[in-house]
């Protein structure tokens, strides 16, 4: 599984990691999250894509100055062992929160749509075990699984033409009637659908072509933006503004527009295949948490994988109320992500300051 070969991610792996770590359960509700923009909601991914592109530059700039270190190692070099370790713990917590966010969203979707009379215990346990198995193979196996997931789920974009056929194409033309406050609120609500690319800060040392990493990352980011725009254009054409604002999972209702003679409920097929996208996201974040545990302990142990997996499982299945979980996954995790995404800018300034004083930091 290439554990002894650090430089193991080729350009296709990088692009696959970016695409599939970003496209998780949030795509199912993206239309709902961006509904404050009305029929202009399909512009939200483009605006978010521009913001993501701007934040990729400082990430790559920081990583290129420490090509052999993950963010965990950079923290210890720039901030010292004690303070760096404290920050690494926060990053590990962030990774576990995102792992739980992906898994919780999917098992709740299963419970509400297909398993109405059952608990989430067995689906969540099965999802967690498969996630652990993939993550145990290392980042290259995670990247390979992302490419496999893209193959199994990418074809579903073809089904969007059913929504266009039954919808009103006149709705897709921009109206420019949305105020700035609504745009900002829509971007904040839908920003979770763009998270995942920040894991680049951890797997950058494993990339073979580091000098072209920025190009490959941006190819992945704008491929995701293209997918999102297609989905939202279909939603705008097919749904009314009221439906987009009130349906929690508009994409599942969009599947109902598909009419196939050999398959009655296409949405069940879509939900079943969506597990590939969920696992792509959760395994990437679980690997991030495991890497942080290894940095803290200085060794590779099985419990570095078992502990974050168990914490993630019991966060979903444990005593936390639904309201507490919604706060953790929908608000705290997103604001945590904002901080992590902007954090490389501060580290770059700290690096420049210490280099200016003649200190050796790399």
Tab-separated table of C-alpha atoms in Angstrom:
chain	number	residue	atom	x	y	z
A	1	UNK	CA	0.000	0.000	0.000
A	2	UNK	CA	2.994	2.277	-0.566
A	3	UNK	CA	3.441	3.049	3.131
A	4	UNK	CA	7.193	3.290	2.695
A	5	UNK	CA	7.000	5.617	-0.291
A	6	UNK	CA	6.197	9.134	0.839
A	7	UNK	CA	5.989	10.757	-2.597
A	8	UNK	CA	3.075	8.674	-3.857
A	9	UNK	CA	0.335	11.038	-5.076
A	10	UNK	CA	0.384	11.738	-8.798
A	11	UNK	CA	-1.689	14.561	-10.390
A	12	UNK	CA	-4.747	12.329	-10.920
A	13	UNK	CA	-4.687	11.339	-7.251
A	14	UNK	CA	-4.515	14.990	-6.175
A	15	UNK	CA	-7.423	15.993	-8.406
A	16	UNK	CA	-9.472	13.020	-7.214
A	17	UNK	CA	-8.769	13.837	-3.561
A	18	UNK	CA	-9.830	17.451	-4.032
A	19	UNK	CA	-13.061	16.580	-5.873
A	20	UNK	CA	-14.269	13.789	-3.632
A	21	UNK	CA	-13.222	15.256	-0.298
A	22	UNK	CA	-15.304	18.336	-1.179
A	23	UNK	CA	-18.391	16.607	-2.607
A	24	UNK	CA	-20.007	14.946	0.389
A	25	UNK	CA	-23.461	14.953	1.904
A	26	UNK	CA	-23.744	18.753	1.628
A	27	UNK	CA	-24.448	18.582	-2.108
A	28	UNK	CA	-27.836	17.018	-1.309
A	29	UNK	CA	-28.858	20.194	0.541
A	30	UNK	CA	-26.848	22.759	-1.405
A	31	UNK	CA	-29.916	24.188	-3.144
A	32	UNK	CA	-31.614	24.604	0.227
A	33	UNK	CA	-28.575	26.274	1.822
A	34	UNK	CA	-28.225	28.791	-1.025
A	35	UNK	CA	-31.959	29.465	-1.291
A	36	UNK	CA	-31.639	33.034	0.085
A	37	UNK	CA	-30.351	34.001	-3.379
A	38	UNK	CA	-33.618	32.922	-5.015
A	39	UNK	CA	-33.290	31.987	-8.674
A	40	UNK	CA	-29.747	33.373	-8.609
A	41	UNK	CA	-28.598	30.583	-6.303
A	42	UNK	CA	-26.606	28.860	-9.067
A	43	UNK	CA	-24.109	31.741	-8.808
A	44	UNK	CA	-23.184	30.754	-5.232
A	45	UNK	CA	-20.689	27.997	-6.222
A	46	UNK	CA	-18.935	30.377	-8.614
A	47	UNK	CA	-18.496	32.987	-5.874
A	48	UNK	CA	-17.349	30.314	-3.433
A	49	UNK	CA	-14.969	28.951	-6.058
A	50	UNK	CA	-13.326	32.367	-6.366
A	51	UNK	CA	-12.926	32.583	-2.588
A	52	UNK	CA	-11.472	29.065	-2.433
A	53	UNK	CA	-9.035	29.885	-5.251
A	54	UNK	CA	-7.765	32.925	-3.344
A	55	UNK	CA	-7.214	30.850	-0.184
A	56	UNK	CA	-5.353	28.094	-2.047
A	57	UNK	CA	-2.457	30.464	-2.820
A	58	UNK	CA	-1.295	30.993	0.806
A	59	UNK	CA	-1.750	27.271	1.505
A	60	UNK	CA	0.542	26.301	-1.369
A	61	UNK	CA	2.980	29.101	-0.464
A	62	UNK	CA	3.240	27.810	3.113
A	63	UNK	CA	3.571	24.164	2.099
A	64	UNK	CA	6.222	24.945	-0.518
A	65	UNK	CA	8.418	26.448	2.217
A	66	UNK	CA	8.164	23.199	4.198
A	67	UNK	CA	7.847	20.558	1.437
A	68	UNK	CA	8.614	17.647	3.723
A	69	UNK	CA	6.270	18.598	6.576
A	70	UNK	CA	2.549	18.427	7.138
A	71	UNK	CA	0.752	21.281	8.899
A	72	UNK	CA	1.337	19.382	12.146
A	73	UNK	CA	5.090	19.480	11.615
A	74	UNK	CA	5.023	23.115	10.502
A	75	UNK	CA	3.298	24.061	13.753
A	76	UNK	CA	6.064	22.509	15.822
A	77	UNK	CA	8.815	24.147	13.752
A	78	UNK	CA	7.316	27.639	13.819
A	79	UNK	CA	5.662	27.683	17.229
A	80	UNK	CA	7.694	25.248	19.272
A	81	UNK	CA	6.903	21.792	20.575
A	82	UNK	CA	4.411	22.750	23.306
A	83	UNK	CA	2.341	25.404	21.530
A	84	UNK	CA	2.562	23.523	18.231
A	85	UNK	CA	1.229	20.368	19.886
A	86	UNK	CA	-1.701	22.294	21.388
A	87	UNK	CA	-2.644	23.622	17.959
A	88	UNK	CA	-2.243	20.148	16.488
A	89	UNK	CA	-4.804	18.852	18.979
A	90	UNK	CA	-7.264	21.487	17.720
A	91	UNK	CA	-6.655	20.412	14.117
A	92	UNK	CA	-7.252	16.779	15.100
A	93	UNK	CA	-10.537	17.798	16.751
A	94	UNK	CA	-11.476	19.614	13.539
A	95	UNK	CA	-10.756	16.503	11.479
A	96	UNK	CA	-12.880	14.322	13.782
A	97	UNK	CA	-15.733	16.831	13.629
A	98	UNK	CA	-15.711	16.729	9.835
A	99	UNK	CA	-15.595	12.935	9.830
A	100	UNK	CA	-18.656	12.920	12.071
A	101	UNK	CA	-20.389	15.569	9.954
A	102	UNK	CA	-20.153	13.448	6.809
A	103	UNK	CA	-21.197	10.203	8.465
A	104	UNK	CA	-23.995	11.719	10.551
A	105	UNK	CA	-25.551	13.461	7.575
A	106	UNK	CA	-25.627	10.251	5.583
A	107	UNK	CA	-27.012	7.925	8.259
A	108	UNK	CA	-29.731	10.463	9.136
A	109	UNK	CA	-30.631	10.605	5.455
A	110	UNK	CA	-30.847	6.808	5.387
A	111	UNK	CA	-33.042	6.814	8.464
A	112	UNK	CA	-35.494	9.398	7.133
A	113	UNK	CA	-35.735	8.054	3.573
A	114	UNK	CA	-35.193	4.282	3.645
A	115	UNK	CA	-34.962	2.981	7.237
A	116	UNK	CA	-37.863	4.768	8.906
A	117	UNK	CA	-38.499	2.072	11.517
A	118	UNK	CA	-34.869	1.296	12.395
A	119	UNK	CA	-32.101	2.897	14.398
A	120	UNK	CA	-28.869	4.133	12.859
A	121	UNK	CA	-26.685	1.762	14.891
A	122	UNK	CA	-25.957	-0.871	12.255
A	123	UNK	CA	-25.645	1.473	9.234
A	124	UNK	CA	-23.298	3.732	11.218
A	125	UNK	CA	-21.231	0.776	12.464
A	126	UNK	CA	-20.868	-0.588	8.936
A	127	UNK	CA	-19.930	2.828	7.580
A	128	UNK	CA	-17.332	3.313	10.339
A	129	UNK	CA	-15.705	-0.094	9.778
A	130	UNK	CA	-15.379	0.438	6.024
A	131	UNK	CA	-14.022	3.944	6.645
A	132	UNK	CA	-11.375	2.553	9.011
A	133	UNK	CA	-10.358	-0.166	6.549
A	134	UNK	CA	-9.780	2.338	3.733
A	135	UNK	CA	-7.961	4.825	5.958
A	136	UNK	CA	-5.632	2.146	7.300
A	137	UNK	CA	-4.172	1.788	3.789
A	138	UNK	CA	-2.765	5.304	3.825
A	139	UNK	CA	-3.381	8.417	1.770
A	140	UNK	CA	-2.731	6.729	-1.559
A	141	UNK	CA	-5.464	4.162	-0.940
A	142	UNK	CA	-7.792	7.012	0.071
A	143	UNK	CA	-6.945	8.768	-3.210
A	144	UNK	CA	-7.570	5.590	-5.204
A	145	UNK	CA	-10.914	5.140	-3.490
A	146	UNK	CA	-11.801	8.742	-4.399
A	147	UNK	CA	-11.181	7.944	-8.075
A	148	UNK	CA	-13.294	4.792	-7.764
A	149	UNK	CA	-16.083	6.801	-6.119
A	150	UNK	CA	-15.943	9.365	-8.918
A	151	UNK	CA	-16.371	6.558	-11.462
A	152	UNK	CA	-19.386	5.067	-9.660
A	153	UNK	CA	-21.204	8.353	-9.019
A	154	UNK	CA	-20.158	10.769	-11.780
A	155	UNK	CA	-22.565	9.249	-14.293
A	156	UNK	CA	-25.528	10.510	-12.225
A	157	UNK	CA	-24.997	13.960	-13.758
A	158	UNK	CA	-26.598	12.531	-16.912
A	159	UNK	CA	-29.881	12.250	-15.005
A	160	UNK	CA	-30.030	16.034	-14.631
A	161	UNK	CA	-31.487	16.419	-18.119
A	162	UNK	CA	-34.787	15.008	-16.817
A	163	UNK	CA	-35.067	18.005	-14.503
A	164	UNK	CA	-34.340	20.410	-17.366
A	165	UNK	CA	-36.973	18.738	-19.542
A	166	UNK	CA	-39.718	19.125	-16.924
A	167	UNK	CA	-38.621	22.513	-15.616
A	168	UNK	CA	-38.803	26.101	-16.749
A	169	UNK	CA	-35.590	27.091	-18.505
A	170	UNK	CA	-36.475	30.767	-18.198
A	171	UNK	CA	-35.721	30.539	-14.460
A	172	UNK	CA	-32.000	29.995	-15.023
A	173	UNK	CA	-31.325	33.472	-16.402
A	174	UNK	CA	-29.820	35.804	-13.765
A	175	UNK	CA	-32.192	38.381	-12.285
A	176	UNK	CA	-29.681	40.348	-10.143
A	177	UNK	CA	-32.443	41.076	-7.649
A	178	UNK	CA	-30.674	39.710	-4.554
A	179	UNK	CA	-29.365	42.097	-1.914
A	180	UNK	CA	-25.863	41.815	-0.473
A	181	UNK	CA	-27.049	40.540	2.918
A	182	UNK	CA	-28.868	37.610	1.268
A	183	UNK	CA	-25.820	36.789	-0.857
A	184	UNK	CA	-23.511	36.754	2.174
A	185	UNK	CA	-25.957	34.628	4.162
A	186	UNK	CA	-26.297	32.160	1.285
A	187	UNK	CA	-22.518	31.920	0.909
A	188	UNK	CA	-22.093	31.315	4.637
A	189	UNK	CA	-24.805	28.647	4.705
A	190	UNK	CA	-23.474	26.822	1.626
A	191	UNK	CA	-19.757	27.170	2.420
A	192	UNK	CA	-19.710	23.714	4.013
A	193	UNK	CA	-20.138	22.207	0.543
A	194	UNK	CA	-16.706	23.582	-0.440
A	195	UNK	CA	-14.773	22.214	2.535
A	196	UNK	CA	-12.289	19.402	2.017
A	197	UNK	CA	-9.570	21.102	0.001
A	198	UNK	CA	-7.881	22.309	3.221
A	199	UNK	CA	-6.677	18.711	3.805
A	200	UNK	CA	-4.054	19.704	1.231
A	201	UNK	CA	-2.125	21.155	4.190
A	202	UNK	CA	-1.631	17.594	5.448
A	203	UNK	CA	-1.029	15.532	2.298
A	204	UNK	CA	1.139	18.069	0.437
A	205	UNK	CA	4.395	16.231	1.390
A	206	UNK	CA	3.063	13.118	-0.371
A	207	UNK	CA	2.560	14.881	-3.727
A	208	UNK	CA	5.043	13.920	-6.425
A	209	UNK	CA	4.826	17.047	-8.624
A	210	UNK	CA	4.873	19.732	-5.944
A	211	UNK	CA	5.767	22.480	-8.411
A	212	UNK	CA	2.450	21.889	-10.204
A	213	UNK	CA	0.333	21.144	-7.152
A	214	UNK	CA	-1.518	24.467	-7.252
A	215	UNK	CA	-2.663	23.823	-10.824
A	216	UNK	CA	-3.938	20.343	-9.959
A	217	UNK	CA	-5.717	21.577	-6.831
A	218	UNK	CA	-7.486	24.327	-8.774
A	219	UNK	CA	-8.508	21.862	-11.491
A	220	UNK	CA	-10.197	19.820	-8.781
A	221	UNK	CA	-11.816	22.870	-7.166
A	222	UNK	CA	-13.280	24.226	-10.392
A	223	UNK	CA	-14.454	20.770	-11.457
A	224	UNK	CA	-16.470	20.703	-8.234
A	225	UNK	CA	-17.788	24.215	-8.986
A	226	UNK	CA	-18.851	23.033	-12.451
A	227	UNK	CA	-20.721	20.052	-10.953
A	228	UNK	CA	-22.423	22.279	-8.390
A	229	UNK	CA	-23.492	24.839	-10.989
A	230	UNK	CA	-25.065	22.098	-13.137
A	231	UNK	CA	-26.978	20.723	-10.141
A	232	UNK	CA	-28.178	24.172	-9.033
A	233	UNK	CA	-29.192	25.203	-12.558
A	234	UNK	CA	-31.332	22.060	-12.696
A	235	UNK	CA	-32.807	22.864	-9.276
A	236	UNK	CA	-33.653	26.404	-10.378
A	237	UNK	CA	-35.318	25.095	-13.538
A	238	UNK	CA	-37.274	22.341	-11.771
A	239	UNK	CA	-38.280	23.815	-8.394
A	240	UNK	CA	-40.084	26.953	-7.334
A	241	UNK	CA	-38.403	29.351	-4.917
A	242	UNK	CA	-40.636	28.091	-2.108
A	243	UNK	CA	-39.662	24.465	-2.757
A	244	UNK	CA	-35.940	25.223	-2.788
A	245	UNK	CA	-36.249	27.114	0.502
A	246	UNK	CA	-38.314	24.458	2.279
A	247	UNK	CA	-37.113	21.102	0.933
A	248	UNK	CA	-34.149	19.945	3.027
A	249	UNK	CA	-32.919	17.493	0.365
A	250	UNK	CA	-33.992	18.976	-2.987
A	251	UNK	CA	-31.714	16.625	-4.942
A	252	UNK	CA	-33.694	13.589	-3.763
A	253	UNK	CA	-36.889	15.221	-5.033
A	254	UNK	CA	-35.063	15.975	-8.267
A	255	UNK	CA	-34.398	12.252	-8.680
A	256	UNK	CA	-38.175	11.747	-8.746
A	257	UNK	CA	-38.261	13.539	-12.089
A	258	UNK	CA	-36.278	10.652	-13.583
A	259	UNK	CA	-38.467	8.112	-15.379
A	260	UNK	CA	-36.837	4.781	-16.198
A	261	UNK	CA	-38.849	1.770	-17.319
A	262	UNK	CA	-36.594	-0.699	-15.483
A	263	UNK	CA	-36.280	1.217	-12.187
A	264	UNK	CA	-39.135	2.668	-10.163
A	265	UNK	CA	-37.431	4.609	-7.348
A	266	UNK	CA	-34.256	6.154	-8.699
A	267	UNK	CA	-33.716	8.138	-5.477
A	268	UNK	CA	-33.009	4.894	-3.584
A	269	UNK	CA	-30.293	4.047	-6.098
A	270	UNK	CA	-28.876	7.548	-5.715
A	271	UNK	CA	-28.808	7.291	-1.912
A	272	UNK	CA	-27.126	3.896	-2.114
A	273	UNK	CA	-24.393	5.127	-4.446
A	274	UNK	CA	-23.901	8.298	-2.422
A	275	UNK	CA	-22.096	6.259	0.218
A	276	UNK	CA	-19.026	6.339	-2.043
A	277	UNK	CA	-18.922	10.139	-1.813
A	278	UNK	CA	-19.477	10.067	1.942
A	279	UNK	CA	-16.650	7.588	2.454
A	280	UNK	CA	-14.355	9.672	0.242
A	281	UNK	CA	-14.861	12.651	2.549
A	282	UNK	CA	-14.812	10.825	5.884
A	283	UNK	CA	-11.731	8.718	5.076
A	284	UNK	CA	-9.754	11.821	4.048
A	285	UNK	CA	-10.576	13.566	7.327
A	286	UNK	CA	-9.988	10.406	9.372
A	287	UNK	CA	-6.559	10.050	7.754
A	288	UNK	CA	-5.933	13.685	8.689
A	289	UNK	CA	-6.804	12.928	12.330
A	290	UNK	CA	-4.633	9.814	12.348
A	291	UNK	CA	-1.664	11.716	10.911
A	292	UNK	CA	-2.019	14.285	13.674
A	293	UNK	CA	-2.089	11.559	16.325
A	294	UNK	CA	1.096	10.080	14.864
A	295	UNK	CA	2.770	13.501	14.960
A	296	UNK	CA	1.900	13.902	18.641
A	297	UNK	CA	3.026	10.407	19.619
A	298	UNK	CA	6.012	10.205	17.265
A	299	UNK	CA	5.109	6.651	16.254
A	300	UNK	CA	2.546	4.826	14.122
A	301	UNK	CA	0.111	2.765	16.184
A	302	UNK	CA	-3.264	1.163	15.484
A	303	UNK	CA	-4.928	3.141	18.270
A	304	UNK	CA	-4.163	6.335	16.335
A	305	UNK	CA	-6.831	5.114	13.922
A	306	UNK	CA	-9.156	3.474	16.443
A	307	UNK	CA	-9.427	6.432	18.829
A	308	UNK	CA	-10.669	9.117	16.371
A	309	UNK	CA	-12.965	6.530	14.747
A	310	UNK	CA	-14.499	5.642	18.129
A	311	UNK	CA	-14.896	9.307	19.081
A	312	UNK	CA	-16.614	10.013	15.763
A	313	UNK	CA	-18.937	7.011	16.212
A	314	UNK	CA	-20.024	7.926	19.731
A	315	UNK	CA	-20.451	11.597	18.845
A	316	UNK	CA	-23.174	10.461	16.444
A	317	UNK	CA	-24.585	7.505	18.373
A	318	UNK	CA	-23.938	8.801	21.882
A	319	UNK	CA	-25.883	10.976	24.297
A	320	UNK	CA	-25.626	14.273	22.364
A	321	UNK	CA	-29.028	15.742	21.535
A	322	UNK	CA	-30.011	16.469	17.955
A	323	UNK	CA	-29.798	20.219	18.686
A	324	UNK	CA	-26.254	19.853	20.036
A	325	UNK	CA	-25.217	17.825	17.004
A	326	UNK	CA	-26.696	20.399	14.633
A	327	UNK	CA	-24.708	23.122	16.385
A	328	UNK	CA	-21.506	21.072	16.183
A	329	UNK	CA	-21.842	20.041	12.549
A	330	UNK	CA	-23.599	23.020	10.966
A	331	UNK	CA	-22.003	25.911	12.856
A	332	UNK	CA	-18.950	25.070	14.957
A	333	UNK	CA	-17.300	22.944	12.262
A	334	UNK	CA	-17.791	25.604	9.586
A	335	UNK	CA	-16.396	28.429	11.728
A	336	UNK	CA	-13.524	26.148	12.711
A	337	UNK	CA	-12.873	25.635	8.992
A	338	UNK	CA	-12.757	29.388	8.361
A	339	UNK	CA	-9.993	29.685	10.927
A	340	UNK	CA	-7.987	26.778	9.512
A	341	UNK	CA	-8.285	28.075	5.953
A	342	UNK	CA	-7.004	31.531	6.936
A	343	UNK	CA	-4.379	30.176	9.331
A	344	UNK	CA	-1.635	29.722	6.650
A	345	UNK	CA	-1.588	33.510	6.155
A	346	UNK	CA	-0.542	33.999	9.792
A	347	UNK	CA	2.016	31.187	9.557
A	348	UNK	CA	3.501	32.758	6.421
A	349	UNK	CA	3.917	36.072	8.248
A	350	UNK	CA	5.490	34.281	11.207
A	351	UNK	CA	7.838	32.433	8.852
A	352	UNK	CA	8.879	35.710	7.182
A	353	UNK	CA	9.391	37.368	10.570
A	354	UNK	CA	11.612	34.593	11.874
A	355	UNK	CA	13.590	34.413	8.644
A	356	UNK	CA	14.043	38.176	8.809
A	357	UNK	CA	15.649	37.738	12.234
A	358	UNK	CA	18.010	35.158	10.806
A	359	UNK	CA	16.458	32.201	12.640
A	360	UNK	CA	16.514	28.793	11.016
A	361	UNK	CA	12.954	27.485	10.773
A	362	UNK	CA	13.137	24.772	8.121
